[in-house]
mmCIF file of N, CA, C and O in Angstrom:
data_model
loop_
_atom_site.group_PDB
_atom_site.id
_atom_site.type_symbol
_atom_site.label_atom_id
_atom_site.label_comp_id
_atom_site.label_asym_id
_atom_site.label_seq_id
_atom_site.Cartn_x
_atom_site.Cartn_y
_atom_site.Cartn_z
ATOM 1 N N MET Y 1 0.844 -1.183 0.000
ATOM 2 C CA MET Y 1 0.000 0.000 0.000
ATOM 3 C C MET Y 1 0.890 1.248 0.000
ATOM 4 O O MET Y 1 1.868 1.324 0.713
ATOM 5 N N LYS Y 2 0.504 2.204 -0.790
ATOM 6 C CA LYS Y 2 1.246 3.460 -0.839
ATOM 7 C C LYS Y 2 0.762 4.386 0.267
ATOM 8 O O LYS Y 2 -0.406 4.404 0.619
ATOM 9 N N ARG Y 3 1.710 5.133 0.769
ATOM 10 C CA ARG Y 3 1.419 6.132 1.795
ATOM 11 C C ARG Y 3 1.865 7.482 1.241
ATOM 12 O O ARG Y 3 2.794 7.552 0.441
ATOM 13 N N TYR Y 4 1.187 8.536 1.663
ATOM 14 C CA TYR Y 4 1.544 9.848 1.143
ATOM 15 C C TYR Y 4 1.415 10.900 2.231
ATOM 16 O O TYR Y 4 0.772 10.709 3.253
ATOM 17 N N GLU Y 5 2.063 12.024 1.956
ATOM 18 C CA GLU Y 5 1.979 13.188 2.830
ATOM 19 C C GLU Y 5 2.365 14.403 1.987
ATOM 20 O O GLU Y 5 2.991 14.276 0.933
ATOM 21 N N TYR Y 6 1.987 15.566 2.453
ATOM 22 C CA TYR Y 6 2.328 16.808 1.771
ATOM 23 C C TYR Y 6 3.477 17.490 2.503
ATOM 24 O O TYR Y 6 3.631 17.345 3.717
ATOM 25 N N TYR Y 7 4.286 18.222 1.731
ATOM 26 C CA TYR Y 7 5.393 18.993 2.294
ATOM 27 C C TYR Y 7 5.327 20.387 1.687
ATOM 28 O O TYR Y 7 5.278 20.533 0.458
ATOM 29 N N ASP Y 8 5.329 21.395 2.523
ATOM 30 C CA ASP Y 8 5.293 22.783 2.053
ATOM 31 C C ASP Y 8 6.714 23.291 1.906
ATOM 32 O O ASP Y 8 7.343 23.707 2.877
ATOM 33 N N SER Y 9 7.233 23.247 0.684
ATOM 34 C CA SER Y 9 8.600 23.684 0.401
ATOM 35 C C SER Y 9 8.598 25.169 0.048
ATOM 36 O O SER Y 9 7.544 25.730 -0.267
ATOM 37 N N PRO Y 10 9.770 25.787 0.051
ATOM 38 C CA PRO Y 10 9.853 27.186 -0.380
ATOM 39 C C PRO Y 10 9.462 27.390 -1.848
ATOM 40 O O PRO Y 10 9.148 28.497 -2.250
ATOM 41 N N CYS Y 11 9.453 26.302 -2.625
ATOM 42 C CA CYS Y 11 9.092 26.380 -4.048
ATOM 43 C C CYS Y 11 7.643 25.995 -4.301
ATOM 44 O O CYS Y 11 7.208 25.984 -5.445
ATOM 45 N N GLY Y 12 6.916 25.649 -3.250
ATOM 46 C CA GLY Y 12 5.522 25.265 -3.391
ATOM 47 C C GLY Y 12 5.237 23.948 -2.686
ATOM 48 O O GLY Y 12 6.142 23.235 -2.263
ATOM 49 N N ARG Y 13 3.969 23.649 -2.568
ATOM 50 C CA ARG Y 13 3.531 22.432 -1.885
ATOM 51 C C ARG Y 13 3.874 21.207 -2.726
ATOM 52 O O ARG Y 13 3.723 21.215 -3.950
ATOM 53 N N MET Y 14 4.353 20.165 -2.046
ATOM 54 C CA MET Y 14 4.734 18.920 -2.716
ATOM 55 C C MET Y 14 3.928 17.758 -2.166
ATOM 56 O O MET Y 14 3.611 17.716 -0.977
ATOM 57 N N LEU Y 15 3.623 16.810 -3.035
ATOM 58 C CA LEU Y 15 3.032 15.539 -2.647
ATOM 59 C C LEU Y 15 4.155 14.516 -2.655
ATOM 60 O O LEU Y 15 4.824 14.323 -3.671
ATOM 61 N N LEU Y 16 4.402 13.872 -1.515
ATOM 62 C CA LEU Y 16 5.424 12.835 -1.389
ATOM 63 C C LEU Y 16 4.715 11.495 -1.256
ATOM 64 O O LEU Y 16 3.769 11.367 -0.484
ATOM 65 N N VAL Y 17 5.190 10.497 -2.004
ATOM 66 C CA VAL Y 17 4.555 9.185 -2.020
ATOM 67 C C VAL Y 17 5.611 8.122 -1.733
ATOM 68 O O VAL Y 17 6.706 8.152 -2.309
ATOM 69 N N ALA Y 18 5.268 7.201 -0.835
ATOM 70 C CA ALA Y 18 6.179 6.112 -0.485
ATOM 71 C C ALA Y 18 5.517 4.778 -0.727
ATOM 72 O O ALA Y 18 4.310 4.617 -0.551
ATOM 73 N N ASP Y 19 6.342 3.820 -1.106
ATOM 74 C CA ASP Y 19 5.900 2.446 -1.299
ATOM 75 C C ASP Y 19 6.866 1.575 -0.512
ATOM 76 O O ASP Y 19 8.020 1.444 -0.897
ATOM 77 N N GLY Y 20 6.444 1.030 0.579
ATOM 78 C CA GLY Y 20 7.354 0.256 1.423
ATOM 79 C C GLY Y 20 8.306 1.186 2.140
ATOM 80 O O GLY Y 20 7.886 2.110 2.821
ATOM 81 N N GLN Y 21 9.600 0.975 1.948
ATOM 82 C CA GLN Y 21 10.610 1.769 2.637
ATOM 83 C C GLN Y 21 11.295 2.791 1.731
ATOM 84 O O GLN Y 21 12.333 3.339 2.090
ATOM 85 N N ALA Y 22 10.725 3.070 0.569
ATOM 86 C CA ALA Y 22 11.359 3.977 -0.384
ATOM 87 C C ALA Y 22 10.383 5.041 -0.875
ATOM 88 O O ALA Y 22 9.166 4.824 -0.914
ATOM 89 N N LEU Y 23 10.933 6.169 -1.266
ATOM 90 C CA LEU Y 23 10.149 7.244 -1.870
ATOM 91 C C LEU Y 23 9.940 6.889 -3.340
ATOM 92 O O LEU Y 23 10.904 6.638 -4.065
ATOM 93 N N CYS Y 24 8.691 6.837 -3.779
ATOM 94 C CA CYS Y 24 8.432 6.467 -5.171
ATOM 95 C C CYS Y 24 7.845 7.620 -5.976
ATOM 96 O O CYS Y 24 7.623 7.489 -7.179
ATOM 97 N N GLY Y 25 7.608 8.756 -5.334
ATOM 98 C CA GLY Y 25 7.099 9.904 -6.068
ATOM 99 C C GLY Y 25 7.226 11.180 -5.276
ATOM 100 O O GLY Y 25 7.079 11.184 -4.055
ATOM 101 N N ALA Y 26 7.532 12.253 -5.969
ATOM 102 C CA ALA Y 26 7.580 13.593 -5.389
ATOM 103 C C ALA Y 26 7.093 14.548 -6.475
ATOM 104 O O ALA Y 26 7.689 14.624 -7.550
ATOM 105 N N TYR Y 27 5.999 15.218 -6.197
ATOM 106 C CA TYR Y 27 5.346 16.061 -7.200
ATOM 107 C C TYR Y 27 5.055 17.429 -6.609
ATOM 108 O O TYR Y 27 4.622 17.531 -5.468
ATOM 109 N N PHE Y 28 5.250 18.473 -7.376
ATOM 110 C CA PHE Y 28 4.785 19.786 -6.964
ATOM 111 C C PHE Y 28 3.293 19.858 -7.282
ATOM 112 O O PHE Y 28 2.875 19.533 -8.396
ATOM 113 N N VAL Y 29 2.519 20.246 -6.303
ATOM 114 C CA VAL Y 29 1.073 20.349 -6.484
ATOM 115 C C VAL Y 29 0.790 21.332 -7.613
ATOM 116 O O VAL Y 29 1.341 22.424 -7.658
ATOM 117 N N GLY Y 30 -0.031 20.901 -8.545
ATOM 118 C CA GLY Y 30 -0.392 21.740 -9.674
ATOM 119 C C GLY Y 30 0.461 21.524 -10.911
ATOM 120 O O GLY Y 30 0.124 22.042 -11.973
ATOM 121 N N GLN Y 31 1.562 20.759 -10.795
ATOM 122 C CA GLN Y 31 2.388 20.538 -11.981
ATOM 123 C C GLN Y 31 1.621 19.682 -12.982
ATOM 124 O O GLN Y 31 0.676 18.978 -12.625
ATOM 125 N N LYS Y 32 2.023 19.736 -14.222
ATOM 126 C CA LYS Y 32 1.312 19.071 -15.310
ATOM 127 C C LYS Y 32 1.125 17.569 -15.075
ATOM 128 O O LYS Y 32 0.059 17.033 -15.341
ATOM 129 N N HIS Y 33 2.139 16.886 -14.578
ATOM 130 C CA HIS Y 33 2.079 15.432 -14.447
ATOM 131 C C HIS Y 33 1.907 14.970 -13.009
ATOM 132 O O HIS Y 33 2.209 13.824 -12.684
ATOM 133 N N MET Y 34 1.391 15.831 -12.154
ATOM 134 C CA MET Y 34 1.194 15.452 -10.753
ATOM 135 C C MET Y 34 0.133 14.369 -10.640
ATOM 136 O O MET Y 34 -0.898 14.436 -11.285
ATOM 137 N N ARG Y 35 0.414 13.395 -9.800
ATOM 138 C CA ARG Y 35 -0.586 12.366 -9.502
ATOM 139 C C ARG Y 35 -1.432 12.830 -8.339
ATOM 140 O O ARG Y 35 -0.938 13.455 -7.418
ATOM 141 N N GLU Y 36 -2.668 12.486 -8.389
ATOM 142 C CA GLU Y 36 -3.544 12.684 -7.238
ATOM 143 C C GLU Y 36 -3.487 11.404 -6.413
ATOM 144 O O GLU Y 36 -3.322 10.318 -6.971
ATOM 145 N N PRO Y 37 -3.604 11.496 -5.103
ATOM 146 C CA PRO Y 37 -3.613 10.273 -4.297
ATOM 147 C C PRO Y 37 -4.762 9.350 -4.729
ATOM 148 O O PRO Y 37 -5.887 9.790 -4.910
ATOM 149 N N ASP Y 38 -4.433 8.082 -4.927
ATOM 150 C CA ASP Y 38 -5.459 7.092 -5.265
ATOM 151 C C ASP Y 38 -6.292 6.790 -4.027
ATOM 152 O O ASP Y 38 -5.845 6.990 -2.894
ATOM 153 N N ALA Y 39 -7.478 6.256 -4.246
ATOM 154 C CA ALA Y 39 -8.397 5.951 -3.145
ATOM 155 C C ALA Y 39 -7.807 4.943 -2.160
ATOM 156 O O ALA Y 39 -8.119 4.985 -0.975
ATOM 157 N N ASP Y 40 -6.929 4.061 -2.639
ATOM 158 C CA ASP Y 40 -6.362 3.053 -1.740
ATOM 159 C C ASP Y 40 -5.060 3.493 -1.073
ATOM 160 O O ASP Y 40 -4.463 2.739 -0.311
ATOM 161 N N TRP Y 41 -4.596 4.705 -1.340
ATOM 162 C CA TRP Y 41 -3.422 5.239 -0.658
ATOM 163 C C TRP Y 41 -3.836 5.715 0.730
ATOM 164 O O TRP Y 41 -4.964 6.146 0.944
ATOM 165 N N GLN Y 42 -2.894 5.670 1.656
ATOM 166 C CA GLN Y 42 -3.173 6.114 3.016
ATOM 167 C C GLN Y 42 -2.297 7.319 3.354
ATOM 168 O O GLN Y 42 -1.089 7.274 3.176
ATOM 169 N N ARG Y 43 -2.936 8.383 3.829
ATOM 170 C CA ARG Y 43 -2.166 9.543 4.271
ATOM 171 C C ARG Y 43 -1.539 9.196 5.615
ATOM 172 O O ARG Y 43 -2.235 8.779 6.540
ATOM 173 N N ASP Y 44 -0.207 9.324 5.701
ATOM 174 C CA ASP Y 44 0.507 8.869 6.888
ATOM 175 C C ASP Y 44 1.748 9.735 7.113
ATOM 176 O O ASP Y 44 2.802 9.479 6.547
ATOM 177 N N ALA Y 45 1.597 10.743 7.956
ATOM 178 C CA ALA Y 45 2.702 11.658 8.244
ATOM 179 C C ALA Y 45 3.826 10.977 9.003
ATOM 180 O O ALA Y 45 4.929 11.518 9.079
ATOM 181 N N GLN Y 46 3.580 9.795 9.562
ATOM 182 C CA GLN Y 46 4.591 9.101 10.359
ATOM 183 C C GLN Y 46 5.315 7.991 9.602
ATOM 184 O O GLN Y 46 6.204 7.344 10.171
ATOM 185 N N ALA Y 47 4.963 7.747 8.349
ATOM 186 C CA ALA Y 47 5.655 6.716 7.565
ATOM 187 C C ALA Y 47 7.125 7.091 7.446
ATOM 188 O O ALA Y 47 7.463 8.219 7.054
ATOM 189 N N ALA Y 48 8.006 6.157 7.790
ATOM 190 C CA ALA Y 48 9.442 6.440 7.864
ATOM 191 C C ALA Y 48 10.019 7.103 6.611
ATOM 192 O O ALA Y 48 10.742 8.100 6.720
ATOM 193 N N PRO Y 49 9.728 6.604 5.397
ATOM 194 C CA PRO Y 49 10.327 7.264 4.234
ATOM 195 C C PRO Y 49 9.813 8.692 4.019
ATOM 196 O O PRO Y 49 10.539 9.556 3.532
ATOM 197 N N LEU Y 50 8.578 8.953 4.422
ATOM 198 C CA LEU Y 50 8.032 10.309 4.262
ATOM 199 C C LEU Y 50 8.628 11.254 5.293
ATOM 200 O O LEU Y 50 8.935 12.407 4.983
ATOM 201 N N VAL Y 51 8.828 10.770 6.501
ATOM 202 C CA VAL Y 51 9.486 11.584 7.537
ATOM 203 C C VAL Y 51 10.904 11.923 7.093
ATOM 204 O O VAL Y 51 11.342 13.072 7.185
ATOM 205 N N GLN Y 52 11.630 10.915 6.578
ATOM 206 C CA GLN Y 52 12.999 11.139 6.118
ATOM 207 C C GLN Y 52 13.024 12.102 4.933
ATOM 208 O O GLN Y 52 13.867 12.998 4.876
ATOM 209 N N ALA Y 53 12.107 11.941 3.997
ATOM 210 C CA ALA Y 53 12.070 12.821 2.827
ATOM 211 C C ALA Y 53 11.825 14.267 3.245
ATOM 212 O O ALA Y 53 12.499 15.187 2.758
ATOM 213 N N LYS Y 54 10.881 14.489 4.147
ATOM 214 C CA LYS Y 54 10.593 15.860 4.594
ATOM 215 C C LYS Y 54 11.797 16.458 5.310
ATOM 216 O O LYS Y 54 12.122 17.628 5.106
ATOM 217 N N ARG Y 55 12.473 15.663 6.139
ATOM 218 C CA ARG Y 55 13.658 16.159 6.847
ATOM 219 C C ARG Y 55 14.764 16.529 5.860
ATOM 220 O O ARG Y 55 15.355 17.608 5.936
ATOM 221 N N GLU Y 56 15.028 15.644 4.901
ATOM 222 C CA GLU Y 56 16.095 15.910 3.937
ATOM 223 C C GLU Y 56 15.755 17.089 3.030
ATOM 224 O O GLU Y 56 16.637 17.886 2.695
ATOM 225 N N LEU Y 57 14.506 17.228 2.644
ATOM 226 C CA LEU Y 57 14.117 18.388 1.838
ATOM 227 C C LEU Y 57 14.270 19.678 2.625
ATOM 228 O O LEU Y 57 14.762 20.683 2.088
ATOM 229 N N ALA Y 58 13.875 19.669 3.887
ATOM 230 C CA ALA Y 58 14.027 20.870 4.724
ATOM 231 C C ALA Y 58 15.499 21.244 4.844
ATOM 232 O O ALA Y 58 15.860 22.432 4.743
ATOM 233 N N GLU Y 59 16.372 20.255 5.040
ATOM 234 C CA GLU Y 59 17.814 20.527 5.123
ATOM 235 C C GLU Y 59 18.341 21.053 3.796
ATOM 236 O O GLU Y 59 19.160 21.981 3.763
ATOM 237 N N TYR Y 60 17.873 20.495 2.689
ATOM 238 C CA TYR Y 60 18.300 20.950 1.366
ATOM 239 C C TYR Y 60 17.897 22.410 1.148
ATOM 240 O O TYR Y 60 18.724 23.240 0.755
ATOM 241 N N PHE Y 61 16.646 22.731 1.402
ATOM 242 C CA PHE Y 61 16.181 24.095 1.178
ATOM 243 C C PHE Y 61 16.809 25.081 2.153
ATOM 244 O O PHE Y 61 16.888 26.276 1.857
ATOM 245 N N ALA Y 62 17.293 24.602 3.297
ATOM 246 C CA ALA Y 62 17.985 25.466 4.265
ATOM 247 C C ALA Y 62 19.467 25.618 3.916
ATOM 248 O O ALA Y 62 20.198 26.321 4.614
ATOM 249 N N GLY Y 63 19.927 24.958 2.834
ATOM 250 C CA GLY Y 63 21.323 25.054 2.417
ATOM 251 C C GLY Y 63 22.260 24.159 3.206
ATOM 252 O O GLY Y 63 23.472 24.319 3.143
ATOM 253 N N LYS Y 64 21.718 23.190 3.931
ATOM 254 C CA LYS Y 64 22.536 22.315 4.779
ATOM 255 C C LYS Y 64 22.733 20.918 4.192
ATOM 256 O O LYS Y 64 23.404 20.101 4.794
ATOM 257 N N ARG Y 65 22.158 20.643 3.054
ATOM 258 C CA ARG Y 65 22.274 19.305 2.454
ATOM 259 C C ARG Y 65 22.542 19.454 0.960
ATOM 260 O O ARG Y 65 21.894 20.239 0.279
ATOM 261 N N LYS Y 66 23.505 18.650 0.449
ATOM 262 C CA LYS Y 66 23.835 18.678 -0.966
ATOM 263 C C LYS Y 66 23.520 17.353 -1.665
ATOM 264 O O LYS Y 66 23.596 17.266 -2.883
ATOM 265 N N SER Y 67 23.214 16.328 -0.893
ATOM 266 C CA SER Y 67 22.832 15.042 -1.476
ATOM 267 C C SER Y 67 21.775 14.409 -0.576
ATOM 268 O O SER Y 67 21.638 14.775 0.584
ATOM 269 N N PHE Y 68 21.065 13.460 -1.137
ATOM 270 C CA PHE Y 68 19.970 12.825 -0.420
ATOM 271 C C PHE Y 68 20.302 11.368 -0.146
ATOM 272 O O PHE Y 68 20.912 10.699 -0.972
ATOM 273 N N GLY Y 69 19.867 10.883 1.016
ATOM 274 C CA GLY Y 69 20.139 9.508 1.394
ATOM 275 C C GLY Y 69 18.921 8.613 1.370
ATOM 276 O O GLY Y 69 19.044 7.408 1.557
ATOM 277 N N ILE Y 70 17.765 9.189 1.153
ATOM 278 C CA ILE Y 70 16.538 8.392 1.181
ATOM 279 C C ILE Y 70 16.540 7.381 0.032
ATOM 280 O O ILE Y 70 16.883 7.728 -1.098
ATOM 281 N N PRO Y 71 16.147 6.142 0.321
ATOM 282 C CA PRO Y 71 16.025 5.166 -0.766
ATOM 283 C C PRO Y 71 14.925 5.603 -1.741
ATOM 284 O O PRO Y 71 13.878 6.091 -1.330
ATOM 285 N N LEU Y 72 15.204 5.407 -3.020
ATOM 286 C CA LEU Y 72 14.257 5.797 -4.064
ATOM 287 C C LEU Y 72 13.778 4.577 -4.832
ATOM 288 O O LEU Y 72 14.541 3.641 -5.069
ATOM 289 N N ALA Y 73 12.519 4.599 -5.211
ATOM 290 C CA ALA Y 73 11.921 3.573 -6.065
ATOM 291 C C ALA Y 73 11.024 4.284 -7.076
ATOM 292 O O ALA Y 73 9.804 4.160 -7.041
ATOM 293 N N PRO Y 74 11.630 5.083 -7.968
ATOM 294 C CA PRO Y 74 10.819 5.877 -8.893
ATOM 295 C C PRO Y 74 9.995 5.002 -9.829
ATOM 296 O O PRO Y 74 10.451 3.956 -10.276
ATOM 297 N N GLU Y 75 8.788 5.466 -10.090
ATOM 298 C CA GLU Y 75 7.898 4.759 -10.995
ATOM 299 C C GLU Y 75 7.843 5.517 -12.311
ATOM 300 O O GLU Y 75 7.693 6.731 -12.325
ATOM 301 N N GLY Y 76 7.988 4.809 -13.391
ATOM 302 C CA GLY Y 76 7.929 5.433 -14.700
ATOM 303 C C GLY Y 76 8.299 4.430 -15.773
ATOM 304 O O GLY Y 76 8.564 3.258 -15.490
ATOM 305 N N THR Y 77 8.339 4.907 -16.985
ATOM 306 C CA THR Y 77 8.712 4.051 -18.112
ATOM 307 C C THR Y 77 10.207 3.737 -18.012
ATOM 308 O O THR Y 77 10.947 4.434 -17.304
ATOM 309 N N PRO Y 78 10.669 2.731 -18.736
ATOM 310 C CA PRO Y 78 12.114 2.461 -18.738
ATOM 311 C C PRO Y 78 12.921 3.698 -19.169
ATOM 312 O O PRO Y 78 13.986 3.967 -18.611
ATOM 313 N N PHE Y 79 12.418 4.448 -20.132
ATOM 314 C CA PHE Y 79 13.119 5.660 -20.567
ATOM 315 C C PHE Y 79 13.183 6.684 -19.430
ATOM 316 O O PHE Y 79 14.235 7.266 -19.174
ATOM 317 N N GLN Y 80 12.065 6.915 -18.745
ATOM 318 C CA GLN Y 80 12.056 7.865 -17.638
ATOM 319 C C GLN Y 80 13.036 7.451 -16.550
ATOM 320 O O GLN Y 80 13.794 8.278 -16.039
ATOM 321 N N ARG Y 81 13.042 6.168 -16.205
ATOM 322 C CA ARG Y 81 13.961 5.702 -15.167
ATOM 323 C C ARG Y 81 15.415 5.871 -15.593
ATOM 324 O O ARG Y 81 16.280 6.204 -14.779
ATOM 325 N N ALA Y 82 15.707 5.673 -16.890
ATOM 326 C CA ALA Y 82 17.070 5.869 -17.390
ATOM 327 C C ALA Y 82 17.483 7.336 -17.292
ATOM 328 O O ALA Y 82 18.614 7.655 -16.914
ATOM 329 N N VAL Y 83 16.559 8.239 -17.604
ATOM 330 C CA VAL Y 83 16.849 9.674 -17.499
ATOM 331 C C VAL Y 83 17.095 10.058 -16.047
ATOM 332 O O VAL Y 83 18.054 10.763 -15.727
ATOM 333 N N TRP Y 84 16.243 9.585 -15.138
ATOM 334 C CA TRP Y 84 16.406 9.922 -13.719
ATOM 335 C C TRP Y 84 17.729 9.389 -13.167
ATOM 336 O O TRP Y 84 18.372 10.034 -12.364
ATOM 337 N N LYS Y 85 18.118 8.195 -13.637
ATOM 338 C CA LYS Y 85 19.398 7.624 -13.202
ATOM 339 C C LYS Y 85 20.550 8.503 -13.684
ATOM 340 O O LYS Y 85 21.497 8.772 -12.941
ATOM 341 N N ALA Y 86 20.477 8.973 -14.926
ATOM 342 C CA ALA Y 86 21.527 9.846 -15.459
ATOM 343 C C ALA Y 86 21.558 11.177 -14.715
ATOM 344 O O ALA Y 86 22.639 11.680 -14.373
ATOM 345 N N ILE Y 87 20.408 11.745 -14.443
ATOM 346 C CA ILE Y 87 20.337 13.019 -13.727
ATOM 347 C C ILE Y 87 20.929 12.884 -12.329
ATOM 348 O O ILE Y 87 21.606 13.793 -11.833
ATOM 349 N N ALA Y 88 20.691 11.741 -11.688
ATOM 350 C CA ALA Y 88 21.201 11.522 -10.333
ATOM 351 C C ALA Y 88 22.720 11.543 -10.284
ATOM 352 O O ALA Y 88 23.303 11.786 -9.223
ATOM 353 N N GLY Y 89 23.366 11.318 -11.412
ATOM 354 C CA GLY Y 89 24.826 11.335 -11.458
ATOM 355 C C GLY Y 89 25.426 12.718 -11.606
ATOM 356 O O GLY Y 89 26.648 12.875 -11.543
ATOM 357 N N VAL Y 90 24.613 13.744 -11.785
ATOM 358 C CA VAL Y 90 25.114 15.107 -11.918
ATOM 359 C C VAL Y 90 25.424 15.636 -10.522
ATOM 360 O O VAL Y 90 24.532 15.674 -9.668
ATOM 361 N N PRO Y 91 26.672 16.057 -10.262
ATOM 362 C CA PRO Y 91 27.019 16.552 -8.936
ATOM 363 C C PRO Y 91 26.258 17.833 -8.559
ATOM 364 O O PRO Y 91 25.844 18.594 -9.434
ATOM 365 N N PHE Y 92 26.110 18.051 -7.267
ATOM 366 C CA PHE Y 92 25.455 19.247 -6.749
ATOM 367 C C PHE Y 92 26.107 20.501 -7.343
ATOM 368 O O PHE Y 92 27.321 20.619 -7.363
ATOM 369 N N GLY Y 93 25.293 21.400 -7.834
ATOM 370 C CA GLY Y 93 25.781 22.669 -8.361
ATOM 371 C C GLY Y 93 26.328 22.612 -9.769
ATOM 372 O O GLY Y 93 26.680 23.643 -10.339
ATOM 373 N N ALA Y 94 26.406 21.427 -10.367
ATOM 374 C CA ALA Y 94 26.957 21.282 -11.708
ATOM 375 C C ALA Y 94 25.836 21.361 -12.738
ATOM 376 O O ALA Y 94 24.671 21.083 -12.458
ATOM 377 N N THR Y 95 26.219 21.752 -13.932
ATOM 378 C CA THR Y 95 25.297 21.715 -15.069
ATOM 379 C C THR Y 95 25.978 20.927 -16.176
ATOM 380 O O THR Y 95 27.210 20.876 -16.257
ATOM 381 N N ILE Y 96 25.152 20.308 -17.002
ATOM 382 C CA ILE Y 96 25.724 19.554 -18.134
ATOM 383 C C ILE Y 96 24.925 19.859 -19.378
ATOM 384 O O ILE Y 96 23.821 20.346 -19.305
#
């Protein structure tokens, strides 16, 4: 079962989604491809991956974190997952 919670970032409200012990989705509310919580998802502010994601995002936006340690399980097409894997290899502050 997926669990979700919202996080109010300096860039806007985010929907965070976890599946098991990993973050499987992070969406800015209102973005074109944002998922709405499914009826079988459970809102759970205490789910470990969501607590960790909110903490790491808060540290990132406060300028105290340059990398993330939360386990990820992104959902998408094989092409999307390949792009996300490549993007994850770009060092903090770098552009390519």
